[in-house]
Short mmCIF file of C-alpha atoms in Angstrom, two decimals:
data_model
loop_
_atom_site.label_atom_id
_atom_site.label_comp_id
_atom_site.label_asym_id
_atom_site.label_seq_id
_atom_site.Cartn_x
_atom_site.Cartn_y
_atom_site.Cartn_z
CA MET A 3 138.23 -37.76 51.01
CA TYR A 4 134.83 -38.89 52.29
CA GLN A 5 134.14 -41.40 55.07
CA THR A 6 130.36 -41.79 54.92
CA ILE A 7 129.31 -40.71 51.42
CA HIS A 8 130.32 -41.18 47.80
CA TYR A 9 130.35 -38.31 45.35
CA GLU A 10 130.57 -38.83 41.60
CA LYS A 11 129.76 -37.02 38.37
CA GLN A 12 128.04 -38.43 35.32
CA GLU A 13 128.72 -35.80 32.67
CA ASN A 14 127.17 -32.64 34.16
CA ILE A 15 125.12 -34.41 36.85
CA GLY A 16 126.44 -34.81 40.39
CA ILE A 17 125.41 -37.78 42.55
CA ILE A 18 125.83 -37.90 46.33
CA THR A 19 125.22 -41.33 47.88
CA ILE A 20 125.07 -41.57 51.67
CA ASP A 21 126.65 -44.88 52.71
CA ARG A 22 126.63 -45.70 56.40
CA PRO A 23 125.06 -49.16 56.29
CA GLU A 24 125.67 -50.06 59.93
CA ALA A 25 123.17 -47.35 60.93
CA LEU A 26 120.81 -47.29 57.91
CA ASN A 27 122.63 -44.13 56.79
CA ALA A 28 121.60 -42.23 59.92
CA ILE A 29 123.08 -38.75 60.20
CA ASN A 30 125.93 -38.26 62.67
CA GLY A 31 128.70 -35.69 62.83
CA ALA A 32 130.75 -37.47 60.18
CA VAL A 33 127.83 -37.52 57.72
CA ILE A 34 127.18 -33.82 58.25
CA GLU A 35 130.88 -33.03 57.77
CA ASP A 36 131.05 -35.11 54.59
CA LEU A 37 127.89 -33.51 53.21
CA GLU A 38 129.24 -30.05 53.99
CA LYS A 39 132.40 -30.86 52.02
CA ALA A 40 130.46 -32.35 49.11
CA ILE A 41 128.10 -29.38 48.91
CA ALA A 42 131.12 -27.05 48.90
CA GLU A 43 132.44 -29.05 45.93
CA VAL A 44 129.08 -28.73 44.16
CA GLU A 45 128.93 -24.98 44.84
CA GLN A 46 132.31 -24.49 43.17
CA ASP A 47 131.58 -26.63 40.10
CA GLY A 48 130.30 -24.41 37.31
CA GLU A 49 129.75 -27.40 34.99
CA LEU A 50 127.02 -29.08 37.03
CA GLY A 51 123.45 -28.86 35.78
CA CYS A 52 121.75 -30.95 38.47
CA LEU A 53 122.50 -32.78 41.73
CA ILE A 54 120.98 -36.10 42.85
CA VAL A 55 121.08 -37.16 46.52
CA THR A 56 120.39 -40.80 47.40
CA GLY A 57 121.25 -43.53 49.88
CA ALA A 58 123.03 -46.87 49.65
CA GLY A 59 121.29 -50.10 50.59
CA ARG A 60 117.72 -50.17 51.91
CA SER A 61 117.68 -46.72 53.46
CA PHE A 62 117.87 -43.15 52.19
CA VAL A 63 118.55 -41.71 55.63
CA ALA A 64 116.82 -43.37 58.58
CA GLY A 65 117.07 -40.18 60.64
CA ALA A 66 119.66 -38.53 62.81
CA ASP A 67 121.70 -40.90 64.96
CA ILE A 68 119.85 -41.16 68.28
CA GLY A 69 122.90 -42.57 70.04
CA VAL A 70 124.70 -39.33 69.25
CA GLN A 71 121.85 -37.10 70.42
CA GLN A 72 120.68 -38.88 73.57
CA PRO A 73 123.27 -37.33 75.94
CA PHE A 74 122.90 -33.75 74.60
CA ASP A 75 122.16 -30.91 76.98
CA LEU A 76 120.41 -27.69 75.96
CA THR A 77 123.49 -26.11 74.40
CA ALA A 78 124.57 -29.22 72.52
CA GLY A 79 121.03 -29.81 71.24
CA ARG A 80 120.72 -26.23 70.03
CA ASN A 81 124.09 -26.40 68.25
CA TRP A 82 123.22 -29.74 66.63
CA GLY A 83 119.95 -28.35 65.30
CA ARG A 84 121.62 -25.21 64.02
CA ARG A 85 124.35 -27.11 62.20
CA GLY A 86 121.92 -29.55 60.60
CA SER A 87 119.51 -26.79 59.61
CA ALA A 88 122.35 -24.74 58.10
CA LEU A 89 123.35 -27.73 55.97
CA MET A 90 119.78 -28.28 54.76
CA ARG A 91 119.43 -24.60 53.92
CA ARG A 92 122.70 -24.67 52.02
CA ILE A 93 121.41 -27.58 49.92
CA GLU A 94 118.11 -25.79 49.37
CA LYS A 95 119.91 -22.64 48.20
CA LEU A 96 122.07 -24.37 45.58
CA GLU A 97 121.59 -22.56 42.28
CA ILE A 98 121.16 -25.79 40.32
CA PRO A 99 118.15 -28.13 40.55
CA THR A 100 118.39 -30.90 43.14
CA ILE A 101 116.63 -34.28 43.22
CA ALA A 102 116.27 -36.58 46.23
CA ALA A 103 116.09 -40.19 45.01
CA VAL A 104 114.58 -41.81 48.10
CA ASN A 105 115.27 -45.52 47.98
CA GLY A 106 114.10 -46.52 51.48
CA PHE A 107 113.59 -44.99 54.90
CA ALA A 108 113.46 -41.18 54.92
CA LEU A 109 112.62 -40.47 58.54
CA GLY A 110 113.37 -37.45 60.71
CA GLY A 111 116.57 -35.91 59.37
CA GLY A 112 116.22 -38.08 56.26
CA CYS A 113 112.84 -36.60 55.42
CA GLU A 114 114.27 -33.15 56.13
CA LEU A 115 117.20 -33.85 53.78
CA ALA A 116 114.80 -34.94 51.04
CA MET A 117 112.69 -31.79 51.53
CA ALA A 118 115.79 -29.60 51.18
CA CYS A 119 115.91 -30.81 47.55
CA ASP A 120 113.73 -29.33 44.81
CA ILE A 121 112.24 -32.64 43.69
CA ILE A 122 111.57 -35.87 45.62
CA LEU A 123 111.40 -39.15 43.70
CA ALA A 124 110.67 -42.32 45.65
CA SER A 125 111.01 -46.06 45.38
CA GLU A 126 107.85 -48.06 46.06
CA LYS A 127 109.68 -49.24 49.19
CA ALA A 128 110.33 -45.72 50.50
CA LYS A 129 108.80 -44.53 53.77
CA PHE A 130 108.57 -40.97 55.03
CA GLY A 131 107.93 -39.41 58.39
CA GLN A 132 108.88 -36.94 61.10
CA PRO A 133 108.68 -39.20 64.18
CA GLU A 134 110.74 -36.97 66.47
CA VAL A 135 107.92 -36.37 68.99
CA THR A 136 108.02 -40.08 69.85
CA LEU A 137 111.58 -39.40 71.11
CA GLY A 138 110.73 -36.30 73.11
CA ILE A 139 111.84 -33.66 70.61
CA PRO A 140 110.34 -31.75 67.65
CA PRO A 141 111.92 -31.97 64.19
CA GLY A 142 115.27 -30.19 64.44
CA PHE A 143 116.61 -29.78 60.90
CA SER A 144 113.81 -27.42 59.73
CA GLY A 145 111.11 -30.06 59.24
CA THR A 146 108.50 -27.89 60.95
CA GLN A 147 109.14 -25.23 58.31
CA ARG A 148 109.51 -27.24 55.10
CA LEU A 149 106.82 -29.88 55.57
CA PRO A 150 103.93 -27.39 55.82
CA ARG A 151 105.33 -25.48 52.87
CA ARG A 152 105.29 -28.74 50.88
CA ILE A 153 101.98 -30.32 51.86
CA GLY A 154 100.01 -27.64 53.72
CA VAL A 155 99.77 -26.74 57.39
CA ALA A 156 97.00 -29.12 58.49
CA LYS A 157 98.55 -32.27 56.98
CA ALA A 158 102.02 -31.31 58.24
CA LYS A 159 100.65 -30.90 61.76
CA GLU A 160 98.96 -34.29 61.54
CA LEU A 161 102.19 -36.03 60.52
CA ILE A 162 104.45 -34.19 62.95
CA PHE A 163 102.11 -34.38 65.97
CA SER A 164 101.47 -38.11 65.45
CA GLY A 165 104.95 -39.15 64.36
CA LYS A 166 103.22 -41.27 61.71
CA VAL A 167 105.30 -43.00 59.03
CA ILE A 168 103.75 -43.09 55.55
CA LYS A 169 104.45 -45.07 52.40
CA ALA A 170 105.59 -43.61 49.09
CA GLU A 171 102.17 -43.57 47.40
CA GLU A 172 100.56 -41.73 50.31
CA ALA A 173 103.43 -39.24 50.27
CA LYS A 174 102.81 -38.73 46.55
CA ASP A 175 99.09 -38.19 47.11
CA MET A 176 99.96 -35.50 49.68
CA GLY A 177 102.25 -33.70 47.25
CA LEU A 178 105.45 -34.51 49.16
CA VAL A 179 106.74 -36.83 46.42
CA ASN A 180 106.74 -36.05 42.69
CA ALA A 181 106.77 -39.63 41.38
CA VAL A 182 107.07 -43.23 42.58
CA PHE A 183 109.18 -45.88 40.81
CA ALA A 184 109.85 -49.58 41.08
CA PRO A 185 113.03 -49.91 43.19
CA GLU A 186 115.18 -50.97 40.26
CA GLU A 187 114.00 -48.00 38.18
CA LEU A 188 114.46 -45.22 40.75
CA MET A 189 117.94 -44.07 39.76
CA ASN A 190 117.14 -44.35 36.06
CA GLY A 191 114.13 -42.12 36.67
CA ALA A 192 116.21 -39.65 38.67
CA LEU A 193 118.92 -39.52 36.01
CA GLU A 194 116.37 -39.08 33.23
CA MET A 195 114.80 -36.16 35.07
CA ALA A 196 118.22 -34.68 35.91
CA ARG A 197 119.22 -34.82 32.23
CA SER A 198 115.97 -33.11 31.25
CA PHE A 199 116.93 -30.21 33.54
CA ALA A 200 120.65 -30.14 32.70
CA LYS A 201 120.18 -30.00 28.91
CA ASN A 202 118.54 -26.58 29.07
CA ALA A 203 120.11 -23.13 29.31
CA PRO A 204 121.84 -23.20 32.73
CA ILE A 205 121.34 -19.52 33.52
CA ALA A 206 117.65 -19.70 32.62
CA VAL A 207 117.18 -22.75 34.86
CA LYS A 208 119.03 -21.08 37.76
CA TYR A 209 116.99 -17.91 37.37
CA SER A 210 113.76 -19.92 37.22
CA LYS A 211 114.65 -21.66 40.48
CA ALA A 212 115.54 -18.34 42.11
CA CYS A 213 112.26 -16.77 40.97
CA ILE A 214 110.23 -19.64 42.43
CA ASP A 215 112.13 -20.00 45.71
CA ARG A 216 112.46 -16.31 46.44
CA GLY A 217 109.10 -15.37 44.99
CA MET A 218 107.23 -17.82 47.22
CA GLN A 219 108.44 -15.81 50.23
CA MET A 220 107.18 -12.51 48.74
CA ASP A 221 103.79 -11.05 47.93
CA ILE A 222 102.80 -11.65 44.32
CA ASP A 223 103.64 -8.15 43.09
CA ASP A 224 107.21 -8.36 44.41
CA GLY A 225 107.49 -11.87 42.98
CA ILE A 226 106.37 -10.67 39.57
CA ALA A 227 108.87 -7.80 39.73
CA LEU A 228 111.64 -10.31 40.52
CA GLU A 229 110.61 -12.46 37.57
CA ASN A 230 110.53 -9.43 35.26
CA GLU A 231 114.07 -8.50 36.31
CA MET A 232 115.52 -11.98 35.84
CA PHE A 233 113.63 -12.42 32.57
CA GLY A 234 115.25 -9.23 31.29
CA MET A 235 118.69 -10.25 32.53
CA CYS A 236 118.60 -13.36 30.34
CA TYR A 237 118.57 -11.16 27.25
CA ALA A 238 122.13 -10.16 28.13
CA THR A 239 123.30 -13.81 27.83
CA GLU A 240 124.78 -15.70 24.91
CA ASP A 241 122.54 -18.65 25.78
CA GLN A 242 119.40 -16.63 25.03
CA LYS A 243 120.73 -15.69 21.62
CA GLU A 244 121.72 -19.32 20.94
CA GLY A 245 118.42 -20.74 22.16
CA MET A 246 116.24 -18.47 20.07
CA THR A 247 118.48 -18.65 17.01
CA ALA A 248 118.48 -22.45 17.20
CA PHE A 249 114.68 -22.44 17.43
CA LEU A 250 114.36 -20.24 14.34
CA GLU A 251 116.90 -22.38 12.49
CA LYS A 252 115.08 -25.57 13.53
CA ARG A 253 118.11 -27.13 15.20
CA SER A 254 119.09 -28.17 18.72
CA ALA A 255 120.64 -25.43 20.84
CA THR A 256 124.12 -25.72 22.33
CA PHE A 257 124.33 -23.80 25.59
CA HIS A 258 127.55 -22.61 27.24
CA ASN A 259 126.31 -21.12 30.52
CA LYS A 260 127.17 -17.61 29.31
#
């Protein structure tokens, strides 16, 4: 079904692995098409509690394939940027939590893919950057929008204007990365975090994500009103009754996403 990625499930956790070793997993049309299909599969799977995105080999995603982009004219460049940005936005808008497990290079489109996820975990060998200006273009898959939202405007401008590539620890210090792991422990760390999300009441987790993501684009009063509404809506769910009853009965809750 897929040419450039692998998609698997471990219980209620989905794992997408980008596997295009001849190009360090660089994004081309086939990768975008495969990711679009995989995200459609994730969107339709009501059992999933978390999604992990990672790369095979020594790269997460080394960027978008320059050989593909070099001959573009204005129209082709615009369409390429729009398609890639639409994919990143679709990942960002998934209802379930998403984790980027960055095992190596996350440059250009790779950094943008990581930033489309809720959480970024990195191997000690990971490297991040938006080096597009060294190629005569700005970031094209929404990097100019997500990087400043992640690390602040001044630092984002510094990285984007310089095209500088940074190591995992520096990315963590900036707030781009949540945690750094030894290479052999990265996926274990990602799975442990994914399980910690997926064990909780699915509707409550989805609503929490929606409140944060939507609320950050509102003024605080509108954000609080959104939270109040979604907080109230949870009291119409079976999971709320189960969670609170289990707490009072001093037992573990069993949630059914209802």
